[in-house]
mmCIF file of C-alpha atoms in Angstrom:
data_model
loop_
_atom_site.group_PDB
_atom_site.id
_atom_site.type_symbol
_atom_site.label_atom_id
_atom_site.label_comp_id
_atom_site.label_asym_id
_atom_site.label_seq_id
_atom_site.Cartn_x
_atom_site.Cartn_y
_atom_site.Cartn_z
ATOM 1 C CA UNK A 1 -34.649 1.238 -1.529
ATOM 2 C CA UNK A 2 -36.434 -1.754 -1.955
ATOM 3 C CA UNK A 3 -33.565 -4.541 -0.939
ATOM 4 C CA UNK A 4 -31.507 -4.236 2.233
ATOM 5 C CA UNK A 5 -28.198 -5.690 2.000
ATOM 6 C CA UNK A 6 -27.408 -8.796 3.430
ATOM 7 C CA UNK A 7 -23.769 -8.560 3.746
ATOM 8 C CA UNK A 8 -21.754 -4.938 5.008
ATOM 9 C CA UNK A 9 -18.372 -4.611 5.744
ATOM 10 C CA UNK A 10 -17.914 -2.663 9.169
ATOM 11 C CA UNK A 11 -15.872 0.011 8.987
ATOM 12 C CA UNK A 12 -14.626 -1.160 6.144
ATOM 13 C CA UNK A 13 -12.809 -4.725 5.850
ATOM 14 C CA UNK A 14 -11.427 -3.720 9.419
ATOM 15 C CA UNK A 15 -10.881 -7.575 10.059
ATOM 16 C CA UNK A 16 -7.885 -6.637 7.091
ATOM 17 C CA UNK A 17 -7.125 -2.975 7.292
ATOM 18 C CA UNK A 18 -7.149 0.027 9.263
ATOM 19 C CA UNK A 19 -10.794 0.789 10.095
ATOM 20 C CA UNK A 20 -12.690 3.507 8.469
ATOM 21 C CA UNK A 21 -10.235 4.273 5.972
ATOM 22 C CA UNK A 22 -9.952 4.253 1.944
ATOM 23 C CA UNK A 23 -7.732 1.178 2.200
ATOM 24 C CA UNK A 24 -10.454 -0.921 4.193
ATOM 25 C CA UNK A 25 -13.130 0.263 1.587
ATOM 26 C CA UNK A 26 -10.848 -0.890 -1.159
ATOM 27 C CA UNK A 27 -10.114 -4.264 1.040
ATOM 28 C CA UNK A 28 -13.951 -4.903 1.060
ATOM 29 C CA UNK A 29 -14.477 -4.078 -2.512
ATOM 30 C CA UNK A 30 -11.901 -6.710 -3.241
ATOM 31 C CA UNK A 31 -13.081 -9.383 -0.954
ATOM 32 C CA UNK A 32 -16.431 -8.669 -3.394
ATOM 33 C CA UNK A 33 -18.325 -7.291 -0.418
ATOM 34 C CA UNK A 34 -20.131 -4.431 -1.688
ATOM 35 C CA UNK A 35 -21.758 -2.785 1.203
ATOM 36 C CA UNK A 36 -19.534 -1.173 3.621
ATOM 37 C CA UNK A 37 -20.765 0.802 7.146
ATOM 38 C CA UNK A 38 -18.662 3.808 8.537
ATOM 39 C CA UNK A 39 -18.604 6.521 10.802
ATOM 40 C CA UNK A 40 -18.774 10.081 10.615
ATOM 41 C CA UNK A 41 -17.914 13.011 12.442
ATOM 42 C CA UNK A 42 -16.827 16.801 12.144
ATOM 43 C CA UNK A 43 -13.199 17.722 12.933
ATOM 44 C CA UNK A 44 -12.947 21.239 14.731
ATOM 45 C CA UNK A 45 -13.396 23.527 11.262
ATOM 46 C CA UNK A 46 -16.476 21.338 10.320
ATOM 47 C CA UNK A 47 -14.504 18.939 7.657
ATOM 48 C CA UNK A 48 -16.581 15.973 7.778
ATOM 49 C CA UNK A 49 -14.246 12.844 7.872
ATOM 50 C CA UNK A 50 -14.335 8.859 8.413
ATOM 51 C CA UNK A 51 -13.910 8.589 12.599
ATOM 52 C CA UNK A 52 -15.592 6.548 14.866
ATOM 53 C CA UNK A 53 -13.420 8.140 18.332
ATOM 54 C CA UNK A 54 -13.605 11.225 20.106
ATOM 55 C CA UNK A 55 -10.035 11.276 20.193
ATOM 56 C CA UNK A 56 -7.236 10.365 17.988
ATOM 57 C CA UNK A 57 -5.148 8.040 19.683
ATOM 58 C CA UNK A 58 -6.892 4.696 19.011
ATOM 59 C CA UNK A 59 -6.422 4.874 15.487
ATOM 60 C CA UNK A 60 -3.404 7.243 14.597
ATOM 61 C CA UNK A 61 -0.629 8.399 15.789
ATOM 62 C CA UNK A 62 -1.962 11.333 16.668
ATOM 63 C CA UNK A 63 -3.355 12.817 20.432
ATOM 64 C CA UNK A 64 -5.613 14.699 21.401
ATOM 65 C CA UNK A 65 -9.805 15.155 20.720
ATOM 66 C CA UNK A 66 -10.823 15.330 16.801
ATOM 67 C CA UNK A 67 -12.994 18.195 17.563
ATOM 68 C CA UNK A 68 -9.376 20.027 18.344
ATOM 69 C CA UNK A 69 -8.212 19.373 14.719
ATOM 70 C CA UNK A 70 -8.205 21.184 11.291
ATOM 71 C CA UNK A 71 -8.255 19.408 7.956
ATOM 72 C CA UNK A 72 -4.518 20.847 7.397
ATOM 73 C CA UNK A 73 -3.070 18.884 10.783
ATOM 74 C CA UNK A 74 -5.669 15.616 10.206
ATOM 75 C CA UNK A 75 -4.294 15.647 6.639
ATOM 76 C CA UNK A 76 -0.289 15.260 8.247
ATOM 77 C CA UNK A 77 -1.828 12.029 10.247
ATOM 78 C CA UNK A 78 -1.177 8.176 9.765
ATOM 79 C CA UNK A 79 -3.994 6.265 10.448
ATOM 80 C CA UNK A 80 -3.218 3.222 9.327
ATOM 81 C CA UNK A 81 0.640 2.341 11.110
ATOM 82 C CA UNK A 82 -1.363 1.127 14.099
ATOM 83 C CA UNK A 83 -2.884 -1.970 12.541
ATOM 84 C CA UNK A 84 -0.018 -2.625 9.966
ATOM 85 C CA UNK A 85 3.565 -1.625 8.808
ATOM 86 C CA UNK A 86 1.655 -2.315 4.980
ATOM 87 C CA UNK A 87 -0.803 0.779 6.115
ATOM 88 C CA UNK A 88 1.372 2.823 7.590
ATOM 89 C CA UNK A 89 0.412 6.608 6.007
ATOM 90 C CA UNK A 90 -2.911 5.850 5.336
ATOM 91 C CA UNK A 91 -4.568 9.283 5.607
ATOM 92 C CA UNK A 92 -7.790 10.414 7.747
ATOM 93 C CA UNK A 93 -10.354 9.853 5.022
ATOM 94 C CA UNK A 94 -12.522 13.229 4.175
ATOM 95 C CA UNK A 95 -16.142 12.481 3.503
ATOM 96 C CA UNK A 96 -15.318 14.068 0.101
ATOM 97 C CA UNK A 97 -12.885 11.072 -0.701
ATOM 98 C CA UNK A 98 -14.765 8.291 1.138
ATOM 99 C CA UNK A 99 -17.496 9.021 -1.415
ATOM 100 C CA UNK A 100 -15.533 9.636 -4.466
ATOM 101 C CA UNK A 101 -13.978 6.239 -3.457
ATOM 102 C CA UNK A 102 -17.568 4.293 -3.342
ATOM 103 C CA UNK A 103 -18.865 5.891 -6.408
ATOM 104 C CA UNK A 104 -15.760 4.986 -8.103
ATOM 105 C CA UNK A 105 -16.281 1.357 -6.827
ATOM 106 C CA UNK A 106 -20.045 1.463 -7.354
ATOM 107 C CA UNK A 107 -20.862 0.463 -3.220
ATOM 108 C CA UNK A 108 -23.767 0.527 -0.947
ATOM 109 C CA UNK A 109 -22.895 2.878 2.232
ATOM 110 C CA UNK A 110 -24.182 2.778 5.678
ATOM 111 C CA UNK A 111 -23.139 5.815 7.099
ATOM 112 C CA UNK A 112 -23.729 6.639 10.851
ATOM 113 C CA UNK A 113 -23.711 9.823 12.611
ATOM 114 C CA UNK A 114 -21.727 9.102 15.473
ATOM 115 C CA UNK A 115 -22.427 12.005 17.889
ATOM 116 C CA UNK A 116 -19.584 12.130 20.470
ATOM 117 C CA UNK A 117 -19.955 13.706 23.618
ATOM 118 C CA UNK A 118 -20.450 17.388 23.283
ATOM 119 C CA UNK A 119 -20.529 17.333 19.747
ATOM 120 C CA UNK A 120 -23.416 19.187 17.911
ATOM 121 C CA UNK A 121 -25.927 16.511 16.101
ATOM 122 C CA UNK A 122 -27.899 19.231 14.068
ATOM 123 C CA UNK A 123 -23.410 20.630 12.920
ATOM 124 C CA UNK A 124 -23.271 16.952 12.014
ATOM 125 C CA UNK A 125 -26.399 16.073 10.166
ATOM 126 C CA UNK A 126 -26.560 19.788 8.136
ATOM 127 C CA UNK A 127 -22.489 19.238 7.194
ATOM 128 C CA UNK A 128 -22.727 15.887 6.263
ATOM 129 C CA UNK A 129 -26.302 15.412 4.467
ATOM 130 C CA UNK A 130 -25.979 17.629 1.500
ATOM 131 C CA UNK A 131 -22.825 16.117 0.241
ATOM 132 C CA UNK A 132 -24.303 12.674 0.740
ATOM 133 C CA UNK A 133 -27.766 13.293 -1.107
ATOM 134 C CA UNK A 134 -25.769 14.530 -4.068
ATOM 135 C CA UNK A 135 -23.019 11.603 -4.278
ATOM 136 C CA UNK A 136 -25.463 8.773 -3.608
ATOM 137 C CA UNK A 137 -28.542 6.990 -4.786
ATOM 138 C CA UNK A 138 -31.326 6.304 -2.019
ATOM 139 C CA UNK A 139 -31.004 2.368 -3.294
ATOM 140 C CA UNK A 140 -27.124 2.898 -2.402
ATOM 141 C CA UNK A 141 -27.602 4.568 1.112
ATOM 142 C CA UNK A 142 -28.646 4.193 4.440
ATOM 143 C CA UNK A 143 -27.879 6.705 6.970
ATOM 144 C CA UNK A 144 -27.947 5.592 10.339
ATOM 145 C CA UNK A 145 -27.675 7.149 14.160
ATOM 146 C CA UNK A 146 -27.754 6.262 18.091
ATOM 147 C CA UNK A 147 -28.522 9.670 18.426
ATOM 148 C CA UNK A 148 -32.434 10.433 17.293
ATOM 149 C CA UNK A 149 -31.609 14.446 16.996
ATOM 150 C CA UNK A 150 -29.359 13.928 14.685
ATOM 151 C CA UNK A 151 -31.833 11.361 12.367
ATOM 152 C CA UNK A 152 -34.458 14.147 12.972
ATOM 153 C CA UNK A 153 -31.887 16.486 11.459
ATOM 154 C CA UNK A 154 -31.160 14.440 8.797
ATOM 155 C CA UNK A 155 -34.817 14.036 7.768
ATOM 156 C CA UNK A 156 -35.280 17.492 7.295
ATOM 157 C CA UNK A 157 -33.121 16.963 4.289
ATOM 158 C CA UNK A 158 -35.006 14.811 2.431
ATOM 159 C CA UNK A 159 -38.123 12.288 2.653
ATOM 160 C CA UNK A 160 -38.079 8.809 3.218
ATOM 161 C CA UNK A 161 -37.852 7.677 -0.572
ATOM 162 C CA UNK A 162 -34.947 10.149 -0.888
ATOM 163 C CA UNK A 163 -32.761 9.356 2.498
ATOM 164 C CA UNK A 164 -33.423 5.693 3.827
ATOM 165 C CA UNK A 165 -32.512 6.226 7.664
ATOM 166 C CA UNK A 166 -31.285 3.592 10.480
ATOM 167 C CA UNK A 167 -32.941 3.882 13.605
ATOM 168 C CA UNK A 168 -29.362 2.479 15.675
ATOM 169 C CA UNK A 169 -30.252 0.757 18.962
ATOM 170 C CA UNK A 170 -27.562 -1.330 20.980
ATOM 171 C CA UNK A 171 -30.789 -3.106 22.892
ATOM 172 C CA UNK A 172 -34.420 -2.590 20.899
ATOM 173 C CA UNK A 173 -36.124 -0.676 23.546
ATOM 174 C CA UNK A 174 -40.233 -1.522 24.208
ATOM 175 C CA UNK A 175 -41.035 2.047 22.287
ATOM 176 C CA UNK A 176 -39.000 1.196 18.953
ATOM 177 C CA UNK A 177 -41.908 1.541 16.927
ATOM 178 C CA UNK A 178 -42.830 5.238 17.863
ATOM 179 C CA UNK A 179 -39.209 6.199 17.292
ATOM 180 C CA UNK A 180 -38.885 4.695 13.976
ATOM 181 C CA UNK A 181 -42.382 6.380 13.369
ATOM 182 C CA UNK A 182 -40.944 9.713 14.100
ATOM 183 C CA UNK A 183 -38.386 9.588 11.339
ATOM 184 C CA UNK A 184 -39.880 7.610 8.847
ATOM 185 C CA UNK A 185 -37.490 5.181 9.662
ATOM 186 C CA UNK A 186 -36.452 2.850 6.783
ATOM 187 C CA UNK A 187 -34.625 -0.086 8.901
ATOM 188 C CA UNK A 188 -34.174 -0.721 12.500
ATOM 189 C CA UNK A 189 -30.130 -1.579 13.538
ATOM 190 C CA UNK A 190 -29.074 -3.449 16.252
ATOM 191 C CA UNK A 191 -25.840 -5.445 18.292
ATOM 192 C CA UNK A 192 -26.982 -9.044 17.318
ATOM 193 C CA UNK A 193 -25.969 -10.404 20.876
ATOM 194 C CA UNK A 194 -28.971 -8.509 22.701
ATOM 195 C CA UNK A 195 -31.346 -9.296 19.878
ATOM 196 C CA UNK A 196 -34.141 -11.633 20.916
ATOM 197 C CA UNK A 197 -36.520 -14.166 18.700
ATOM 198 C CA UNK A 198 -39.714 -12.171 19.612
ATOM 199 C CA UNK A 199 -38.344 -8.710 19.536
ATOM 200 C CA UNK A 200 -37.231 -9.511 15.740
ATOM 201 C CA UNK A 201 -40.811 -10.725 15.123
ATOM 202 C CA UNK A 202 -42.478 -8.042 15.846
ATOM 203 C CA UNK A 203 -39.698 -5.790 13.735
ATOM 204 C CA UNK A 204 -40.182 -7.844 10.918
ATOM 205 C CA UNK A 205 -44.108 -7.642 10.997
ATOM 206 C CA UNK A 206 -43.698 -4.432 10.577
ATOM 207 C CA UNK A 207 -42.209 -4.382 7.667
ATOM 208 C CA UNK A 208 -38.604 -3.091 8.772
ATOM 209 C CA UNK A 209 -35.656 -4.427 7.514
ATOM 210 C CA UNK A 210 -33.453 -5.533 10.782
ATOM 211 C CA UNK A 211 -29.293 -5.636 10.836
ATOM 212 C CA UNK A 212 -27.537 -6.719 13.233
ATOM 213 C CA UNK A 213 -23.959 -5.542 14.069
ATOM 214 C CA UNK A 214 -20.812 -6.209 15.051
ATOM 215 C CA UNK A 215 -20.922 -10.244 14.481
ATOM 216 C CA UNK A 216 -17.946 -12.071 13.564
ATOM 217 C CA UNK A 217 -18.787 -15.810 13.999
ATOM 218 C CA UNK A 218 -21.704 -17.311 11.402
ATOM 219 C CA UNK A 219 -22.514 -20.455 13.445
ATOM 220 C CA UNK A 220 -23.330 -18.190 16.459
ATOM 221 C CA UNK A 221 -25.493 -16.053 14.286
ATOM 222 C CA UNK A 222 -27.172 -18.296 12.404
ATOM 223 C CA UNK A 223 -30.557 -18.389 13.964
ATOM 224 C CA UNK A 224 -31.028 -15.089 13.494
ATOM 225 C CA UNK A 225 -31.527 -15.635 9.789
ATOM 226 C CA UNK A 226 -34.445 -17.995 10.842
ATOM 227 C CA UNK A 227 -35.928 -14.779 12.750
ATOM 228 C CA UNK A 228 -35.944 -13.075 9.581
ATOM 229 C CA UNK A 229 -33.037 -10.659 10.086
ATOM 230 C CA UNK A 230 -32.431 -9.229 6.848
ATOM 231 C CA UNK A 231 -27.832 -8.010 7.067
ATOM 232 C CA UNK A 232 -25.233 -8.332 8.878
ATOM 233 C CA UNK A 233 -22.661 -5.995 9.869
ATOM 234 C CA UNK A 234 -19.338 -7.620 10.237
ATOM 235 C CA UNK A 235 -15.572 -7.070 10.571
ATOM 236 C CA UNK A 236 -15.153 -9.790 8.246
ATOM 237 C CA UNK A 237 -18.329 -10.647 6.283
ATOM 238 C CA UNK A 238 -16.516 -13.321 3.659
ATOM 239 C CA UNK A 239 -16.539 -15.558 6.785
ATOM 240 C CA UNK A 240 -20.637 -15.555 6.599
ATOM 241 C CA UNK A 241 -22.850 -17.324 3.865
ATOM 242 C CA UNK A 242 -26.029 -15.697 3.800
ATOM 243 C CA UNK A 243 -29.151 -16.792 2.661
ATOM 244 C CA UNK A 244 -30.517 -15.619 -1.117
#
């Protein structure tokens, strides 16, 4: 990968549809955003799917813990009636559709591990990795994590030209360097709010790009371009101009 993306849709175009689903992939390709970041998790027979909960009732009208669920019962779900009568059916997305979606659409995807509580990272990153090398280009991909197992895990599927990772951090602890060291990190992620002018310095010295999630209001952000941030991850990136 040689260019980060400046502009990525979180969850999808979640500030317009249900979050993490085809429809919010399609909302972002529409709004001519072409990066989108999602979540992904294993549901109790190890069907990856698009999920950022532990549970189901958030986003569904379902109950109960996704870990609990087959791909038969997640496929009888409506995820999308809880933001909208418009969305109301919208399916669980399988990994398997989520990226015949983006290739279809021709998107960048940041995908993040999100390892729940009690869930397995090295289930996670050896079900979800395989299918993800094959669909996607490394200049189309980033694959990103809170949990360093599972980026360890995923880098035992391919090297760093291959499988650009995300080192995920909600504040950039002192030792960021070492840990993006140990997984031949590609680009260091972070919530923009707890990002400071010095800490992005030294980030972008080293030759990291840095993205900053969840913001949703461009005058707020705005100096952060000037410390050389290089995306943003946003419910609603139309709202944000960014620099060429």
């Amino acid at each position: 990968m040689t260019h980060a993306p400046r502009l990525i849709a979180h969850r999808g175009l979640s500030a317009q549809a249900p979050e993490n689903t085809l429809a919010a992939v399609r909302a972002a390709h529409d709004a001519g955003i072409d990066w989108v970041e999602l979540d992904v998790q294993l549901l109790g027979d190890g069907t990856p799917v698009i999920w950022h909960d532990r549970d189901l009732k958030r986003c569904s009208n379902g109950r109960g813990r996704l870990d609990d669920l087959s791909r038969d019962a997640a496929a009888h779900l409506d995820a999308g009636g809880w933001f909208g009568e418009a969305f109301a059916g919208e399916p669980m997305a399988t990994l398997t559709q989520m990226l015949e979606l983006i290739d279809a659409l021709d998107m960048g995807l940041n995908l993040e591990l999100k390892v729940n509580r009690g869930r397995d990272p090295d289930a996670l990153a050896d079900g979800v990795l395989p299918m993800l090398l094959e669909a996607r280009p490394a200049q189309r991909l980033i694959v990103s994590s809170f949990h360093a197992p599972a980026l360890e895990r995923a880098r035992r599927h391919a090297p760093p030209e291959r499988l650009p990772l995300g080192a995920l951090f909600e504040r950039i602890p002192g030792d960021w360097a070492s840990r993006c060291e140990a997984i031949d990190a590609y680009s260091v992620h972070t919530d923009w709010r707890r990002l400071r002018a010095a800490r992005a310095g030294e980030i972008t010295q080293a030759g990291y790009p840095l993205l900053c999630y969840t913001a949703n209001d461009p005058v707020a952000f705005a100096p952060r371009w000037q410390w050389g941030v290089s995306g943003v991850i946003s419910d609603d990136p139309t709202r944000f101009e960014a620099p060429a």
